[in-house]
DNA sequence: TGTTGACTTCGAGTAACTCGAATTTATTAT
DNA sequence: ATAATAAATTCGAGTTACTCGAAGTCAACA
């Protein structure tokens, strides 16, 4: 059995545009066309798409995914290289997480400063000495 | 005293290109030009730039920052609106943090699966039944 | 026969930079 | 005085991963 762009898009809850984009980027091996040029996805293609979506949601770039596919196609001797690639992505994601944690603190402070400002309006207290916007 | 693009860029460890970009986007009020058209940043401009960088690092979009500046320029009666804007950004950032935490787990699992694969090579054990790339 | 509806390709738009080229200007060295 | 260097300017294009819309093709149904 094979599936159309729309079916696949609904299956994975992504837009048909994105599905076409991934095939155009050659991220999904084995997507055939019917006699009208329409994309046909088989189960193997669905498996790859699932992986690609997982990788993307893990923050991996399209380029990195392409690289991973290249390695995969070169056989088992690239397993260590693929492992390295994943570890690298792991580090990148951890870094992002740390950054975002700090960012949340910055904004938390801002909000708190407004909290104080609003609830103590008219009071003489004013911790920030002027330059805080 | 006033500072050049390069000085400001070094002060905040961002590229001169980015500094010019922010002024072009009118994010920094009160950046004057000298008789040769060069940007001159005073202390107030530095204060704004510090705020802008904090907001950006908090994940706020340029558009949202522009909106915040507009509100600021309209005076104290916009304090509640500014507060709302910050709370909204706070929520957005929390959401991002949650997403990223999940993403990290996805990739952690992948790495672990490779870990097992590498260290148990040749063993009969194989948890994943084929379709895992 | 006509009208959906889904498919196709192609080209442009988005955000927030990032880069490079061409040009102008001020400072310094010879 | 002149030439080289460094930093500034503007402008336009490139980046990433989509996202959107237009124009055209095709099969199925009323």
Short mmCIF file of C-alpha atoms (C1' of nucleotides) in Angstrom, two decimals:
data_model
loop_
_atom_site.label_atom_id
_atom_site.label_comp_id
_atom_site.label_asym_id
_atom_site.label_seq_id
_atom_site.Cartn_x
_atom_site.Cartn_y
_atom_site.Cartn_z
CA UNK A 1 0.00 0.00 0.00
CA UNK A 2 1.10 3.56 -0.60
CA UNK A 3 0.00 6.92 0.74
CA UNK A 4 -0.46 10.37 -0.73
CA UNK A 5 1.08 13.60 0.51
CA UNK A 6 -2.14 14.56 2.22
CA UNK A 7 -2.52 11.23 3.99
CA UNK A 8 1.04 11.34 5.21
CA UNK A 9 0.65 14.94 6.32
CA UNK A 10 -2.43 14.04 8.36
CA UNK A 11 -0.75 10.98 9.81
CA UNK A 12 2.10 13.02 11.21
CA UNK A 13 0.18 16.25 11.76
CA UNK A 14 2.48 18.33 9.62
CA UNK A 15 1.56 20.42 6.59
CA UNK A 16 1.56 18.93 3.08
CA UNK A 17 3.96 21.73 2.18
CA UNK A 18 6.43 20.43 4.73
CA UNK A 19 6.08 16.86 3.48
CA UNK A 20 6.88 18.01 -0.05
CA UNK A 21 9.73 20.10 1.31
CA UNK A 22 11.31 17.05 2.97
CA UNK A 23 11.05 14.97 -0.18
CA UNK A 24 12.48 17.80 -2.27
CA UNK A 25 15.38 17.99 0.17
CA UNK A 26 15.92 14.27 -0.47
CA UNK A 27 15.51 13.44 3.20
CA UNK A 28 13.18 10.53 2.51
CA UNK A 29 14.66 7.68 0.47
CA UNK A 30 12.40 5.66 -1.75
CA UNK A 31 9.57 8.08 -2.45
CA UNK A 32 8.29 7.00 -5.86
CA UNK A 33 5.98 8.87 -8.24
CA UNK A 34 2.86 7.55 -9.92
CA UNK A 35 2.20 7.98 -13.64
CA UNK A 36 1.01 11.53 -12.94
CA UNK A 37 4.10 12.53 -11.04
CA UNK A 38 2.42 12.30 -7.66
CA UNK A 39 4.49 11.28 -4.66
CA UNK A 40 3.79 7.82 -3.24
CA UNK A 41 4.97 6.96 0.26
CA UNK A 42 5.35 3.33 1.34
CA UNK A 43 5.87 2.01 4.85
CA UNK A 44 9.64 2.39 4.66
CA UNK A 45 9.17 6.05 3.69
CA UNK A 46 6.83 6.52 6.63
CA UNK A 47 9.49 5.06 8.92
CA UNK A 48 12.06 7.47 7.65
CA UNK A 49 9.68 10.38 7.98
CA UNK A 50 9.01 9.41 11.57
CA UNK A 51 12.74 9.45 12.23
CA UNK A 52 13.20 12.76 10.48
CA UNK A 53 10.45 14.34 12.51
CA UNK A 54 11.97 12.97 15.70
CA UNK A 55 15.35 14.38 14.77
CA UNK A 56 13.90 17.74 13.84
CA UNK A 57 11.96 17.91 17.07
CA UNK A 58 15.22 17.10 18.78
CA UNK A 59 16.56 20.30 17.23
CA UNK A 60 18.74 18.68 14.58
CA UNK A 61 19.28 20.74 11.43
CA UNK A 62 18.25 19.52 8.00
CA UNK A 63 21.92 19.44 7.02
CA UNK A 64 22.78 17.26 9.99
CA UNK A 65 19.92 14.90 9.17
CA UNK A 66 21.12 14.67 5.58
CA UNK A 67 24.58 13.86 6.87
CA UNK A 68 23.14 11.18 9.12
CA UNK A 69 21.29 9.62 6.15
CA UNK A 70 24.48 9.62 4.11
CA UNK A 71 26.24 7.75 6.89
CA UNK A 72 23.37 5.33 7.23
CA UNK A 73 23.49 4.52 3.54
CA UNK A 74 27.19 3.75 3.82
CA UNK A 75 26.49 0.76 6.05
CA UNK A 76 27.33 -0.51 9.49
CA UNK A 77 30.88 0.72 9.58
CA UNK A 78 29.51 4.24 10.02
CA UNK A 79 27.79 3.39 13.28
CA UNK A 80 30.47 5.08 15.39
CA UNK A 81 30.25 8.20 13.22
CA UNK A 82 26.47 8.26 13.59
CA UNK A 83 26.88 7.87 17.32
CA UNK A 84 29.27 10.81 17.40
CA UNK A 85 26.78 12.89 15.46
CA UNK A 86 24.02 12.14 17.94
CA UNK A 87 26.23 12.91 20.92
CA UNK A 88 27.12 16.22 19.33
CA UNK A 89 23.44 17.03 18.90
CA UNK A 90 22.86 16.01 22.49
CA UNK A 91 25.42 18.56 23.61
CA UNK A 92 23.91 21.25 21.39
CA UNK A 93 20.48 20.62 22.84
CA UNK A 94 21.77 20.67 26.42
CA UNK A 95 23.42 24.00 25.70
CA UNK A 96 20.19 25.39 24.30
CA UNK A 97 18.34 24.19 27.37
CA UNK A 98 20.81 25.94 29.67
CA UNK A 99 20.56 29.15 27.65
CA UNK A 100 16.80 29.09 27.73
CA UNK A 101 16.78 28.53 31.47
CA UNK A 102 18.83 31.69 31.92
CA UNK A 103 16.56 33.56 29.53
CA UNK A 104 13.56 32.59 31.55
CA UNK A 105 15.21 34.00 34.64
CA UNK A 106 15.88 37.32 32.94
CA UNK A 107 12.25 37.68 32.05
CA UNK A 108 11.08 36.43 35.42
CA UNK A 109 13.05 39.24 37.03
CA UNK A 110 11.52 41.79 34.70
CA UNK A 111 8.03 40.58 35.50
CA UNK A 112 8.73 40.65 39.21
CA UNK A 113 10.04 44.18 38.95
CA UNK A 114 6.75 45.20 37.31
CA UNK A 115 4.87 43.22 39.95
CA UNK A 116 6.52 45.28 42.65
CA UNK A 117 5.98 48.46 40.72
CA UNK A 118 2.30 47.88 40.26
CA UNK A 119 1.46 46.60 43.71
CA UNK A 120 3.53 49.21 45.53
CA UNK A 121 2.44 52.11 43.38
CA UNK A 122 2.59 55.36 45.30
CA UNK A 123 4.96 53.93 47.87
CA UNK A 124 8.32 55.55 48.44
CA UNK A 125 10.15 52.29 47.80
CA UNK A 126 12.04 52.00 44.55
CA UNK A 127 14.80 49.46 44.31
CA UNK A 128 15.82 50.24 40.75
CA UNK A 129 17.82 53.41 40.52
CA UNK A 130 16.37 54.85 37.38
CA UNK A 131 18.08 53.15 34.45
CA UNK A 132 15.81 50.11 34.31
CA UNK A 133 13.42 50.25 31.39
CA UNK B 1 30.88 60.91 26.11
CA UNK B 2 29.77 58.92 23.09
CA UNK B 3 30.83 55.58 21.65
CA UNK B 4 31.31 54.20 18.17
CA UNK B 5 29.66 51.11 16.71
CA UNK B 6 32.81 49.13 17.24
CA UNK B 7 33.19 50.18 20.87
CA UNK B 8 29.59 49.35 21.60
CA UNK B 9 29.90 46.01 19.82
CA UNK B 10 32.92 45.10 21.93
CA UNK B 11 31.22 46.28 25.11
CA UNK B 12 28.29 43.93 24.60
CA UNK B 13 30.17 41.21 22.70
CA UNK B 14 27.92 41.36 19.69
CA UNK B 15 28.91 42.02 16.09
CA UNK B 16 29.06 45.58 14.71
CA UNK B 17 26.66 44.35 12.04
CA UNK B 18 24.11 43.50 14.69
CA UNK B 19 24.54 46.88 16.37
CA UNK B 20 23.85 48.62 13.08
CA UNK B 21 20.93 46.29 12.48
CA UNK B 22 19.33 47.28 15.78
CA UNK B 23 19.72 50.98 15.08
CA UNK B 24 18.34 50.51 11.55
CA UNK B 25 15.36 48.75 13.10
CA UNK B 26 14.88 51.82 15.29
CA UNK B 27 15.17 49.78 18.45
CA UNK B 28 17.55 52.22 20.09
CA UNK B 29 16.16 55.72 20.67
CA UNK B 30 18.52 58.64 20.56
CA UNK B 31 21.35 57.35 18.43
CA UNK B 32 22.77 60.50 16.83
CA UNK B 33 25.12 60.80 13.89
CA UNK B 34 28.30 62.83 13.70
CA UNK B 35 29.05 65.18 10.80
CA UNK B 36 30.18 62.18 8.78
CA UNK B 37 27.05 60.18 9.36
CA UNK B 38 28.62 57.87 11.89
CA UNK B 39 26.47 56.52 14.69
CA UNK B 40 27.16 57.92 18.16
CA UNK B 41 25.88 56.06 21.21
CA UNK B 42 25.50 57.86 24.54
CA UNK B 43 24.87 56.31 27.94
CA UNK B 44 21.10 56.29 27.48
CA UNK B 45 21.56 54.41 24.20
CA UNK B 46 23.79 51.92 25.96
CA UNK B 47 21.07 51.39 28.57
CA UNK B 48 18.51 50.70 25.89
CA UNK B 49 20.86 48.36 24.08
CA UNK B 50 21.41 46.45 27.32
CA UNK B 51 17.65 46.09 27.68
CA UNK B 52 17.22 45.02 24.08
CA UNK B 53 19.90 42.37 24.42
CA UNK B 54 18.28 41.11 27.60
CA UNK B 55 14.91 40.90 25.87
CA UNK B 56 16.36 39.17 22.83
CA UNK B 57 18.21 36.71 25.01
CA UNK B 58 14.90 36.15 26.74
CA UNK B 59 13.60 35.07 23.35
CA UNK B 60 11.53 38.13 22.62
CA UNK B 61 11.07 38.93 18.93
CA UNK B 62 12.21 42.20 17.41
CA UNK B 63 8.58 43.05 16.72
CA UNK B 64 7.62 42.48 20.33
CA UNK B 65 10.52 44.66 21.50
CA UNK B 66 9.44 47.41 19.12
CA UNK B 67 5.96 47.17 20.55
CA UNK B 68 7.33 47.40 24.08
CA UNK B 69 9.29 50.52 23.12
CA UNK B 70 6.18 52.09 21.64
CA UNK B 71 4.35 51.47 24.89
CA UNK B 72 7.22 52.85 26.90
CA UNK B 73 7.21 56.04 24.88
CA UNK B 74 3.53 56.50 25.58
CA UNK B 75 4.17 56.98 29.28
CA UNK B 76 3.23 55.46 32.58
CA UNK B 77 -0.34 54.62 31.71
CA UNK B 78 0.99 51.79 29.54
CA UNK B 79 2.63 50.04 32.47
CA UNK B 80 -0.13 47.42 32.71
CA UNK B 81 0.12 46.75 28.98
CA UNK B 82 3.88 46.36 29.24
CA UNK B 83 3.39 44.00 32.15
CA UNK B 84 0.99 41.91 30.09
CA UNK B 85 3.51 41.76 27.27
CA UNK B 86 6.20 40.50 29.59
CA UNK B 87 3.92 37.88 31.12
CA UNK B 88 3.07 36.68 27.64
CA UNK B 89 6.73 36.37 26.80
CA UNK B 90 7.25 34.53 30.08
CA UNK B 91 4.68 31.97 29.01
CA UNK B 92 6.23 31.61 25.57
CA UNK B 93 9.64 31.00 27.08
CA UNK B 94 8.29 28.43 29.55
CA UNK B 95 6.67 26.60 26.64
CA UNK B 96 9.94 26.60 24.73
CA UNK B 97 11.71 25.24 27.76
CA UNK B 98 9.24 22.39 28.07
CA UNK B 99 9.54 21.58 24.37
CA UNK B 100 13.30 21.54 24.54
CA UNK B 101 13.25 19.28 27.56
CA UNK B 102 11.23 16.74 25.60
CA UNK B 103 13.54 17.10 22.61
CA UNK B 104 16.52 16.34 24.78
CA UNK B 105 14.86 13.17 25.92
CA UNK B 106 14.25 12.02 22.37
CA UNK B 107 17.88 12.39 21.55
CA UNK B 108 18.99 10.86 24.83
CA UNK B 109 17.05 7.75 23.92
CA UNK B 110 18.66 7.60 20.50
CA UNK B 111 22.11 7.91 22.01
CA UNK B 112 21.37 5.23 24.56
CA UNK B 113 20.11 2.92 21.86
CA UNK B 114 23.44 3.36 20.05
CA UNK B 115 25.25 2.87 23.36
CA UNK B 116 23.59 -0.47 23.77
CA UNK B 117 24.24 -1.36 20.18
CA UNK B 118 27.91 -0.61 20.38
CA UNK B 119 28.64 -2.18 23.72
CA UNK B 120 26.60 -5.32 23.15
CA UNK B 121 27.78 -5.88 19.59
CA UNK B 122 27.58 -9.55 18.66
CA UNK B 123 25.17 -10.31 21.46
CA UNK B 124 21.81 -11.86 20.70
CA UNK B 125 19.95 -9.10 22.50
CA UNK B 126 18.13 -6.58 20.36
CA UNK B 127 15.32 -4.59 21.93
CA UNK B 128 14.36 -2.69 18.82
CA UNK B 129 12.49 -4.82 16.36
CA UNK B 130 14.03 -3.65 13.11
CA UNK B 131 12.36 -0.38 12.17
CA UNK B 132 14.61 1.92 14.23
CA UNK B 133 17.00 3.87 12.08
"C1'" DT C 1 -19.74 19.12 -19.08
"C1'" DG C 2 -18.50 21.34 -15.37
"C1'" DT C 3 -16.94 21.63 -10.84
"C1'" DT C 4 -14.69 19.98 -7.05
"C1'" DG C 5 -10.46 18.51 -4.71
"C1'" DA C 6 -5.92 17.12 -4.47
"C1'" DC C 7 -1.85 17.13 -6.67
"C1'" DT C 8 2.16 19.40 -9.10
"C1'" DT C 9 6.07 23.12 -9.63
"C1'" DC C 10 7.87 27.50 -8.93
"C1'" DG C 11 8.87 31.69 -6.87
"C1'" DA C 12 8.50 34.80 -3.13
"C1'" DG C 13 8.09 35.90 1.93
"C1'" DT C 14 9.55 35.28 6.86
"C1'" DA C 15 12.99 36.38 11.13
"C1'" DA C 16 17.07 37.94 12.68
"C1'" DC C 17 20.82 38.21 11.54
"C1'" DT C 18 25.36 37.59 8.70
"C1'" DC C 19 28.37 38.59 5.18
"C1'" DG C 20 30.69 40.98 1.49
"C1'" DA C 21 31.40 44.75 -1.77
"C1'" DA C 22 32.00 49.39 -2.87
"C1'" DT C 23 32.72 53.80 -0.98
"C1'" DT C 24 33.98 57.59 2.20
"C1'" DT C 25 36.68 59.46 5.89
"C1'" DA C 26 40.23 60.24 9.45
"C1'" DT C 27 44.66 59.03 11.12
"C1'" DT C 28 49.21 57.88 10.60
"C1'" DA C 29 53.77 57.07 8.09
"C1'" DT C 30 56.96 58.32 4.69
"C1'" DA D 1 51.87 66.01 0.07
"C1'" DT D 2 50.80 61.40 -0.58
"C1'" DA D 3 49.93 56.81 0.40
"C1'" DA D 4 48.49 53.15 3.33
"C1'" DT D 5 45.61 51.55 7.06
"C1'" DA D 6 41.54 51.14 9.71
"C1'" DA D 7 36.97 51.90 10.60
"C1'" DA D 8 32.84 53.67 9.17
"C1'" DT D 9 28.93 53.89 5.88
"C1'" DT D 10 24.98 51.78 2.71
"C1'" DC D 11 23.07 48.29 0.05
"C1'" DG D 12 21.96 43.93 -1.48
"C1'" DA D 13 22.24 39.07 -1.16
"C1'" DG D 14 22.60 34.65 1.60
"C1'" DT D 15 21.06 31.76 5.49
"C1'" DT D 16 17.39 28.16 7.73
"C1'" DA D 17 13.30 25.72 7.62
"C1'" DC D 18 9.65 26.36 6.47
"C1'" DT D 19 5.11 28.81 4.76
"C1'" DC D 20 2.19 30.64 1.45
"C1'" DG D 21 0.01 31.57 -2.92
"C1'" DA D 22 -0.44 31.24 -7.89
"C1'" DA D 23 -1.01 28.72 -12.04
"C1'" DG D 24 -1.62 24.54 -14.09
"C1'" DT D 25 -2.74 19.31 -14.44
"C1'" DC D 26 -5.59 15.44 -13.44
"C1'" DA D 27 -9.28 12.09 -12.00
"C1'" DA D 28 -13.77 11.50 -10.04
"C1'" DC D 29 -18.37 12.75 -9.44
"C1'" DA D 30 -23.15 15.19 -10.53
#
